[in-house]
Short mmCIF file of C-alpha atoms and ligand atoms in Angstrom, two decimals:
data_model
loop_
_atom_site.label_atom_id
_atom_site.label_comp_id
_atom_site.label_asym_id
_atom_site.label_seq_id
_atom_site.Cartn_x
_atom_site.Cartn_y
_atom_site.Cartn_z
CA MET A 1 -93.58 61.31 -1.25
CA PRO A 2 -94.49 61.64 2.43
CA GLY A 3 -97.85 62.78 3.75
CA PHE A 4 -96.22 63.64 7.07
CA GLU A 5 -95.00 66.82 5.39
CA VAL A 6 -98.56 68.15 5.36
CA PHE A 7 -99.74 66.81 8.72
CA GLY A 8 -101.71 69.64 10.32
CA GLU A 9 -104.88 70.96 11.91
CA GLU A 10 -107.20 68.85 9.74
CA GLU A 11 -105.68 65.60 11.03
CA LYS A 12 -105.82 66.85 14.64
CA GLN A 13 -109.45 67.91 14.25
CA GLN A 14 -110.43 64.52 12.85
CA ALA A 15 -108.63 62.69 15.67
CA LEU A 16 -110.27 64.91 18.30
CA GLU A 17 -113.70 63.75 17.12
CA VAL A 18 -112.62 60.22 18.05
CA PHE A 19 -111.25 61.30 21.43
CA ALA A 20 -114.54 63.09 22.10
CA THR A 21 -116.39 59.76 22.11
CA GLY A 22 -113.55 57.67 23.53
CA VAL A 23 -114.41 54.86 21.11
CA LEU A 24 -111.20 53.68 19.46
CA PHE A 25 -112.66 50.49 18.01
CA ARG A 26 -114.20 50.53 14.52
CA TYR A 27 -117.10 48.18 15.27
CA GLU A 28 -119.78 48.10 17.97
CA PHE A 29 -120.15 50.60 20.90
CA GLY A 30 -123.37 51.76 19.18
CA GLU A 31 -124.62 54.30 21.75
CA GLN A 32 -121.33 55.57 23.02
CA ARG A 33 -119.85 56.42 19.63
CA LYS A 34 -122.61 58.93 18.79
CA GLY A 35 -122.58 58.09 15.11
CA VAL A 36 -118.79 58.47 14.68
CA TYR A 37 -117.46 55.71 12.40
CA LYS A 38 -114.14 57.00 11.10
CA VAL A 39 -112.73 53.80 9.57
CA ARG A 40 -116.02 53.10 7.79
CA GLU A 41 -116.16 56.68 6.54
CA PHE A 42 -112.54 56.43 5.38
CA GLU A 43 -113.31 53.23 3.45
CA GLN A 44 -116.27 54.88 1.76
CA ALA A 45 -114.25 57.99 0.90
CA PHE A 46 -111.34 55.91 -0.43
CA ALA A 47 -113.64 53.77 -2.59
CA GLN A 48 -115.30 56.86 -3.96
CA TYR A 49 -111.96 58.58 -4.61
CA THR A 50 -110.48 55.63 -6.51
CA GLY A 51 -113.73 54.63 -8.20
CA ALA A 52 -113.69 51.13 -6.69
CA ALA A 53 -116.93 49.52 -5.56
CA HIS A 54 -115.55 48.30 -2.21
CA ALA A 55 -112.75 49.21 0.17
CA GLN A 56 -111.51 47.32 3.22
CA ALA A 57 -109.22 49.11 5.68
CA VAL A 58 -106.52 47.00 7.36
CA THR A 59 -103.50 47.51 9.62
CA SER A 60 -100.79 47.88 6.94
CA GLY A 61 -99.94 47.58 3.28
CA THR A 62 -98.39 44.19 4.01
CA ALA A 63 -101.62 43.08 5.67
CA ALA A 64 -103.56 44.39 2.65
CA LEU A 65 -101.56 42.06 0.37
CA LYS A 66 -102.01 39.13 2.74
CA VAL A 67 -105.76 39.72 3.06
CA ALA A 68 -106.18 39.98 -0.74
CA LEU A 69 -104.19 36.76 -1.24
CA ALA A 70 -106.30 35.03 1.42
CA ALA A 71 -109.49 36.29 -0.24
CA LEU A 72 -108.38 34.61 -3.47
CA GLY A 73 -107.75 31.32 -1.68
CA VAL A 74 -103.98 31.25 -2.27
CA SER A 75 -102.01 28.79 -0.17
CA ILE A 76 -99.21 26.24 0.11
CA GLY A 77 -97.45 25.30 -3.09
CA ASP A 78 -99.12 28.00 -5.18
CA GLU A 79 -96.88 30.34 -7.12
CA VAL A 80 -97.39 34.11 -7.10
CA ILE A 81 -95.52 36.20 -9.64
CA THR A 82 -94.23 39.65 -8.71
CA GLN A 83 -91.31 41.82 -9.80
CA GLY A 84 -87.70 41.79 -8.58
CA PHE A 85 -87.77 45.51 -7.84
CA THR A 86 -90.22 46.09 -4.99
CA PHE A 87 -90.24 46.49 -1.24
CA VAL A 88 -89.70 43.24 0.71
CA ALA A 89 -93.31 43.40 1.96
CA THR A 90 -94.67 42.18 -1.38
CA TRP A 91 -92.96 38.80 -1.15
CA GLU A 92 -93.22 38.62 2.65
CA ALA A 93 -97.00 38.53 2.22
CA ILE A 94 -96.70 35.83 -0.47
CA LEU A 95 -94.47 33.69 1.74
CA ASP A 96 -96.63 34.29 4.80
CA ILE A 97 -99.71 32.88 3.05
CA GLY A 98 -97.64 29.78 2.20
CA ALA A 99 -97.11 30.52 -1.49
CA ILE A 100 -93.88 30.81 -3.46
CA PRO A 101 -92.82 34.18 -4.87
CA VAL A 102 -91.57 34.08 -8.47
CA PHE A 103 -89.78 37.20 -9.69
CA THR A 104 -89.85 38.92 -13.07
CA GLU A 105 -87.51 41.42 -14.63
CA VAL A 106 -88.44 45.09 -14.67
CA ASP A 107 -88.36 47.20 -17.85
CA GLN A 108 -88.02 50.93 -18.59
CA THR A 109 -91.11 51.59 -16.45
CA LEU A 110 -89.04 50.16 -13.53
CA ASN A 111 -91.99 47.80 -13.09
CA MET A 112 -92.99 44.30 -14.23
CA ASP A 113 -91.79 43.39 -17.71
CA PRO A 114 -94.82 41.79 -19.44
CA ALA A 115 -92.63 39.73 -21.80
CA ASP A 116 -90.81 38.17 -18.83
CA LEU A 117 -94.14 37.66 -17.04
CA GLU A 118 -95.34 35.49 -19.95
CA LYS A 119 -92.26 33.30 -19.56
CA LYS A 120 -92.78 32.80 -15.82
CA ILE A 121 -96.42 31.72 -15.82
CA THR A 122 -96.83 28.02 -15.01
CA ASP A 123 -99.83 25.86 -14.14
CA LYS A 124 -99.02 26.61 -10.48
CA THR A 125 -99.37 30.40 -10.92
CA LYS A 126 -102.33 31.53 -8.81
CA VAL A 127 -101.91 35.31 -8.72
CA ILE A 128 -99.87 38.02 -10.45
CA ILE A 129 -98.81 41.04 -8.37
CA PRO A 130 -97.42 43.91 -10.43
CA VAL A 131 -96.12 46.73 -8.22
CA HIS A 132 -96.52 50.39 -9.14
CA MET A 133 -93.12 51.28 -7.73
CA LEU A 134 -91.98 54.80 -7.02
CA GLY A 135 -95.39 56.33 -7.70
CA ALA A 136 -95.74 55.40 -11.38
CA PRO A 137 -97.59 52.63 -13.21
CA ALA A 138 -96.60 49.20 -14.34
CA ARG A 139 -97.88 48.22 -17.82
CA ILE A 140 -101.07 47.21 -16.08
CA VAL A 141 -103.31 47.01 -19.15
CA GLU A 142 -100.90 44.63 -20.89
CA ILE A 143 -100.32 42.64 -17.69
CA LYS A 144 -104.06 42.30 -17.07
CA ALA A 145 -104.57 41.08 -20.65
CA ILE A 146 -101.89 38.41 -20.20
CA ALA A 147 -103.41 37.40 -16.84
CA ASP A 148 -106.91 37.20 -18.37
CA LYS A 149 -105.64 35.01 -21.18
CA HIS A 150 -104.45 32.53 -18.55
CA GLY A 151 -107.39 33.07 -16.17
CA ILE A 152 -105.12 34.32 -13.37
CA PRO A 153 -106.25 37.07 -10.97
CA VAL A 154 -104.20 40.26 -10.51
CA ILE A 155 -103.46 42.15 -7.30
CA GLU A 156 -101.93 45.59 -7.90
CA ASP A 157 -99.50 46.54 -5.13
CA THR A 158 -100.27 50.25 -5.16
CA ALA A 159 -98.55 50.96 -1.83
CA GLN A 160 -96.35 53.63 -3.41
CA ALA A 161 -98.81 55.06 -5.91
CA ALA A 162 -101.99 56.21 -4.15
CA GLY A 163 -103.71 58.78 -6.36
CA ALA A 164 -101.81 57.83 -9.54
CA ARG A 165 -103.87 57.17 -12.68
CA ILE A 166 -103.74 56.04 -16.29
CA ASP A 167 -106.11 58.00 -18.55
CA GLY A 168 -107.99 59.08 -15.44
CA GLN A 169 -108.46 55.55 -14.09
CA HIS A 170 -106.92 55.00 -10.66
CA LEU A 171 -104.12 52.47 -10.24
CA GLY A 172 -105.46 49.67 -8.08
CA THR A 173 -108.71 49.44 -10.07
CA PHE A 174 -107.35 47.64 -13.15
CA GLY A 175 -106.81 44.28 -11.43
CA ASP A 176 -109.05 42.18 -9.20
CA PHE A 177 -107.61 43.95 -6.15
CA GLY A 178 -105.60 47.07 -5.43
CA THR A 179 -103.67 47.26 -2.17
CA PHE A 180 -102.38 50.42 -0.49
CA SER A 181 -100.10 51.33 2.41
CA PHE A 182 -100.37 54.36 4.68
CA ASP A 183 -97.12 53.82 6.56
CA SER A 184 -94.85 56.64 7.67
CA VAL A 185 -93.17 57.32 4.31
CA LYS A 186 -96.10 56.89 1.95
CA THR A 187 -97.81 59.71 0.03
CA MET A 188 -100.75 59.67 2.38
CA THR A 189 -100.08 58.32 5.84
CA THR A 190 -102.01 57.19 8.90
CA GLY A 191 -98.81 56.25 10.75
CA GLU A 192 -99.54 52.59 10.03
CA GLY A 193 -102.40 51.36 7.91
CA GLY A 194 -103.50 49.88 4.63
CA MET A 195 -106.44 49.45 2.27
CA VAL A 196 -107.71 46.78 -0.11
CA ILE A 197 -110.01 47.85 -2.94
CA THR A 198 -112.01 45.64 -5.30
CA ASN A 199 -115.05 45.76 -7.54
CA ASN A 200 -116.04 42.23 -6.60
CA LYS A 201 -118.48 42.05 -3.70
CA GLU A 202 -117.69 38.42 -2.87
CA PHE A 203 -113.96 39.20 -2.76
CA TRP A 204 -114.70 42.14 -0.46
CA ARG A 205 -116.76 39.90 1.84
CA ASN A 206 -113.85 37.49 2.05
CA CYS A 207 -111.50 40.36 2.96
CA SER A 208 -113.92 41.80 5.50
CA GLU A 209 -114.45 38.50 7.28
CA TYR A 210 -110.87 37.27 7.07
CA HIS A 211 -109.44 40.52 8.51
CA ASP A 212 -111.64 40.24 11.62
CA HIS A 213 -111.52 36.61 12.81
CA GLY A 214 -114.30 35.55 10.45
CA HIS A 215 -116.92 38.09 11.61
CA ASP A 216 -119.55 38.94 9.01
CA HIS A 217 -119.91 42.72 8.53
CA ALA A 218 -122.20 42.48 5.52
CA VAL A 219 -125.19 41.41 7.59
CA ASN A 220 -124.41 43.81 10.42
CA PRO A 221 -122.22 46.58 8.95
CA SER A 222 -121.22 48.41 12.13
CA GLY A 223 -121.26 45.39 14.42
CA ARG A 224 -119.98 41.85 14.67
CA GLY A 225 -120.61 38.55 16.40
CA GLY A 226 -123.65 36.32 16.59
CA GLU A 227 -123.81 35.33 12.95
CA GLY A 228 -122.33 32.15 11.52
CA ARG A 229 -118.69 31.96 10.50
CA ARG A 230 -117.84 30.89 6.96
CA PHE A 231 -114.11 30.36 7.57
CA ILE A 232 -111.25 31.07 9.98
CA GLY A 233 -109.62 34.49 9.90
CA PHE A 234 -107.12 36.70 11.66
CA ASN A 235 -106.92 40.21 13.08
CA TYR A 236 -105.89 43.02 10.73
CA ARG A 237 -108.38 45.65 11.97
CA MET A 238 -107.67 49.35 11.55
CA MET A 239 -108.49 51.56 14.53
CA GLU A 240 -110.60 54.70 14.58
CA LEU A 241 -107.72 57.16 15.02
CA GLN A 242 -106.11 55.86 11.84
CA GLY A 243 -109.40 56.16 9.98
CA ALA A 244 -109.76 59.75 11.20
CA ILE A 245 -106.27 60.73 10.08
CA GLY A 246 -106.80 58.90 6.79
CA LEU A 247 -109.84 61.06 6.03
CA ALA A 248 -107.80 64.23 6.51
CA GLN A 249 -104.85 62.92 4.48
CA LEU A 250 -107.04 61.65 1.63
CA ALA A 251 -108.54 65.11 1.29
CA LYS A 252 -104.99 66.44 0.74
CA LEU A 253 -103.79 63.74 -1.65
CA ASP A 254 -104.54 65.44 -4.98
CA GLY A 255 -102.95 68.65 -3.68
CA MET A 256 -99.82 66.76 -2.62
CA ILE A 257 -99.59 65.15 -6.05
CA ALA A 258 -99.96 68.52 -7.80
CA SER A 259 -97.06 69.93 -5.72
CA GLN A 260 -94.94 66.87 -6.42
CA GLN A 261 -95.60 67.15 -10.16
CA LYS A 262 -94.47 70.77 -10.09
CA ASN A 263 -91.32 69.95 -8.10
CA LYS A 264 -90.52 66.93 -10.24
CA ALA A 265 -90.71 69.05 -13.41
CA ILE A 266 -88.11 71.43 -11.95
CA LEU A 267 -85.72 68.56 -11.23
CA LYS A 268 -86.33 66.92 -14.60
CA GLU A 269 -85.55 70.09 -16.51
CA ALA A 270 -82.20 70.37 -14.71
CA ALA A 271 -81.33 66.68 -15.08
CA ALA A 272 -82.13 66.77 -18.81
CA LYS A 273 -78.87 68.67 -19.35
CA ILE A 274 -76.73 65.77 -18.09
CA THR A 275 -74.86 64.12 -20.97
CA GLY A 276 -76.37 60.78 -22.00
CA VAL A 277 -79.30 61.01 -19.60
CA SER A 278 -82.63 59.30 -20.29
CA PHE A 279 -85.77 59.04 -18.19
CA ARG A 280 -87.91 56.34 -16.70
CA GLU A 281 -90.87 55.57 -18.95
CA ILE A 282 -94.00 57.08 -17.40
CA LEU A 283 -97.11 55.68 -19.11
CA ASP A 284 -99.25 58.72 -18.34
CA GLU A 285 -97.39 61.88 -17.27
CA GLN A 286 -100.62 63.58 -16.19
CA GLY A 287 -101.55 60.70 -13.94
CA ASP A 288 -98.06 60.37 -12.43
CA SER A 289 -98.15 60.74 -8.65
CA ALA A 290 -94.62 62.15 -9.04
CA THR A 291 -93.47 60.88 -5.68
CA PHE A 292 -90.12 59.98 -7.22
CA PHE A 293 -88.01 61.14 -10.13
CA ALA A 294 -85.90 58.46 -11.84
CA PHE A 295 -83.31 59.02 -14.56
CA MET A 296 -80.86 56.72 -16.27
CA LEU A 297 -77.29 57.03 -17.47
CA PRO A 298 -75.89 54.88 -20.30
CA ASP A 299 -74.04 52.55 -17.90
CA LYS A 300 -73.35 51.98 -14.22
CA GLU A 301 -69.91 53.68 -14.36
CA GLN A 302 -71.42 56.91 -15.67
CA ALA A 303 -74.25 56.68 -13.13
CA ALA A 304 -71.70 56.31 -10.32
CA LYS A 305 -69.73 59.28 -11.65
CA VAL A 306 -72.80 61.49 -11.85
CA ASN A 307 -73.97 60.42 -8.39
CA GLN A 308 -70.54 61.20 -6.93
CA VAL A 309 -70.85 64.77 -8.19
CA LEU A 310 -74.39 64.97 -6.79
CA ARG A 311 -73.16 63.62 -3.45
CA ASN A 312 -70.27 66.06 -3.36
CA ASN A 313 -72.86 68.79 -3.78
CA ASN A 314 -75.11 67.52 -0.97
CA ALA A 315 -77.75 66.14 -3.32
CA GLY A 316 -76.88 62.45 -3.68
CA ALA A 317 -79.47 60.31 -5.46
CA ILE A 318 -80.63 56.81 -4.52
CA ASN A 319 -79.24 53.96 -6.62
CA PHE A 320 -81.62 51.05 -5.99
CA GLY A 321 -79.00 48.73 -7.46
CA GLU A 322 -77.08 49.37 -4.22
CA ASN A 323 -80.08 49.60 -1.91
CA SER A 324 -80.75 46.50 0.16
CA TRP A 325 -84.50 46.78 0.81
CA HIS A 326 -85.95 47.05 -2.66
CA PHE A 327 -84.01 44.91 -5.08
CA TYR A 328 -83.79 41.16 -5.56
CA PRO A 329 -80.00 40.56 -5.59
CA SER A 330 -79.67 42.35 -2.22
CA TRP A 331 -82.27 40.29 -0.35
CA GLU A 332 -79.74 37.91 1.19
CA HIS A 333 -82.21 36.59 3.78
CA LEU A 334 -84.57 35.56 0.97
CA LEU A 335 -81.84 34.26 -1.32
CA GLU A 336 -80.36 32.19 1.51
CA GLY A 337 -83.77 31.03 2.76
CA LYS A 338 -83.28 32.34 6.28
CA THR A 339 -86.24 31.86 8.60
CA LEU A 340 -86.96 31.63 12.32
CA ALA A 341 -88.98 28.48 11.74
CA GLN A 342 -87.00 25.42 12.84
CA ASN A 343 -88.52 23.26 10.11
CA GLY A 344 -87.48 25.67 7.37
CA TRP A 345 -90.98 27.00 6.64
CA PRO A 346 -91.78 28.68 4.27
CA PHE A 347 -88.75 27.79 2.15
CA GLU A 348 -89.20 24.10 2.77
CA VAL A 349 -92.80 23.08 2.36
CA HIS A 350 -93.28 19.75 4.13
CA ASN A 351 -89.79 18.78 2.95
CA LYS A 352 -91.22 18.30 -0.51
CA ARG A 353 -89.99 21.34 -2.29
CA ARG A 354 -86.97 23.49 -1.64
CA VAL A 355 -87.23 26.90 -3.27
CA ILE A 356 -83.91 28.19 -4.53
CA TYR A 357 -83.32 31.77 -5.54
CA ASP A 358 -80.40 32.55 -7.82
CA PRO A 359 -78.92 36.03 -7.24
CA GLU A 360 -78.06 36.17 -10.97
CA ALA A 361 -81.62 35.41 -12.07
CA LEU A 362 -82.58 38.92 -13.18
CA PRO A 363 -79.70 40.24 -15.33
CA ALA A 364 -81.75 42.82 -17.26
CA SER A 365 -83.02 44.37 -14.03
CA VAL A 366 -79.50 44.48 -12.59
CA GLU A 367 -78.17 46.23 -15.69
CA LEU A 368 -81.01 48.76 -15.57
CA MET A 369 -81.14 49.44 -11.83
CA ARG A 370 -77.38 49.99 -11.52
CA ARG A 371 -77.51 52.85 -14.01
CA THR A 372 -80.70 54.39 -12.61
CA LEU A 373 -80.62 57.30 -10.16
CA VAL A 374 -83.66 58.31 -8.13
CA TYR A 375 -84.74 61.33 -6.14
CA GLN A 376 -87.63 61.34 -3.75
CA VAL A 377 -89.74 64.36 -4.70
CA PRO A 378 -90.80 66.41 -1.69
CA VAL A 379 -94.31 67.85 -1.42
CA ASN A 380 -92.79 71.01 -0.01
CA LEU A 381 -89.56 71.84 -1.80
CA SER A 382 -87.93 74.72 0.07
CA GLU A 383 -86.03 77.31 -1.94
CA SER A 384 -82.75 76.33 -0.35
CA GLN A 385 -83.31 72.63 -0.97
CA ARG A 386 -84.30 73.36 -4.57
CA ASP A 387 -81.22 75.53 -5.11
CA THR A 388 -78.92 72.86 -3.64
CA MET A 389 -80.38 70.23 -5.98
CA LEU A 390 -80.26 72.50 -9.03
CA VAL A 391 -76.63 73.44 -8.38
CA ALA A 392 -75.72 69.76 -7.97
CA LEU A 393 -77.51 68.75 -11.18
CA ALA A 394 -75.84 71.63 -13.05
CA GLN A 395 -72.45 70.42 -11.80
CA ALA A 396 -73.31 66.92 -13.04
CA ALA A 397 -74.32 68.39 -16.41
CA GLY A 398 -70.91 70.06 -16.62
CA LEU A 399 -69.05 66.74 -16.34
C1 LIG B 1 -94.61 50.18 1.92
C2 LIG B 1 -94.86 49.08 0.98
C3 LIG B 1 -95.60 47.94 1.32
C4 LIG B 1 -95.99 47.60 2.73
O1 LIG B 1 -96.66 48.56 3.42
P1 LIG B 1 -96.63 48.60 5.02
O2 LIG B 1 -97.81 49.47 5.31
O3 LIG B 1 -95.35 49.23 5.44
O4 LIG B 1 -96.81 47.23 5.53
C5 LIG B 1 -95.89 47.00 0.34
N1 LIG B 1 -95.44 47.15 -0.91
C6 LIG B 1 -94.71 48.22 -1.29
C7 LIG B 1 -94.27 48.34 -2.71
C8 LIG B 1 -94.37 49.21 -0.35
O5 LIG B 1 -93.62 50.25 -0.72
#
């Protein structure tokens, strides 16, 4: 998964070009920057790479979600549907904009279950956010069709799946928006950073202005100020060093994915020998970013038994049913409505509506996640690491 594995001379060279001008800010400084616009160049390269018409760089993947939600005009009392298996950032952004996260079950793709999505749409639903968790796609074509039927926009949280595709089309370009994260553990990283992509020019303008206090960058692409302000905004600007590193990392992304696919195939072949094993449904194996490898056992007892053997052999897998950051029943601060705000915001909206989350609300996801084991797939799998994992999986197969 992590782009930090391949951090090298290319990233340093790109960053040095920024240090040479001393201009760390993405806008203005016309003379001094000598034509160096790294964030703008990164946006153009990312749009071209994914095939999107527009890209807006921001400070994080969480900010990308927030900016996309703002661009769609989402606010207090609106409902936004996402899945119960995701990173907390997805619903943090929904809450931060004032909306209410509604969670669906996940299916064999480990992503949004379209049948459950249908059941959770109400007249308050303003946006649907499927998440392409662990590098592989949600049933985005089906989800988009359901959303279209109800006239609801879709934001694809593609934080974990940069470079993944279905039939050659990049994830993040099926919905109205795709959002990406370049944090420290993502496939391509800029340390911190994010990107919003869209084919809709008006949506992009909203993102561009909102992320920079309302400044219009359509009229004056490399500058700001002077022009009229259409609405209030905030500050989610990416800085030049991040843009520079992003350019170097983006150039390595397809190579990283190719290595991960090779390494994942090695692990899958070994895991296939485990009694009763099945695999996560990958909608397009060729387009899989292969950042993670997920396999299932028939029940949680067998999964625990297999994982114990893997742990004993120094190759323990992640069970997201036990992990506290990515799965609904473990988010106690959300379930209990804990907030710093003295008036209970955002769980109590003007004392009118108290949102209650039931830890038992997603039984199908719980059943599935507890019997699912996951390995992060390294870009560089050393021989010794590979041998350790293969020995462990062989031991598990011998159970
Ligand atoms: C990492 C991540 C985010 C948030 O990205 P940051 O850049 O860390 O803010 C959002 N959604 C998912 C699914 C993620 O994994």
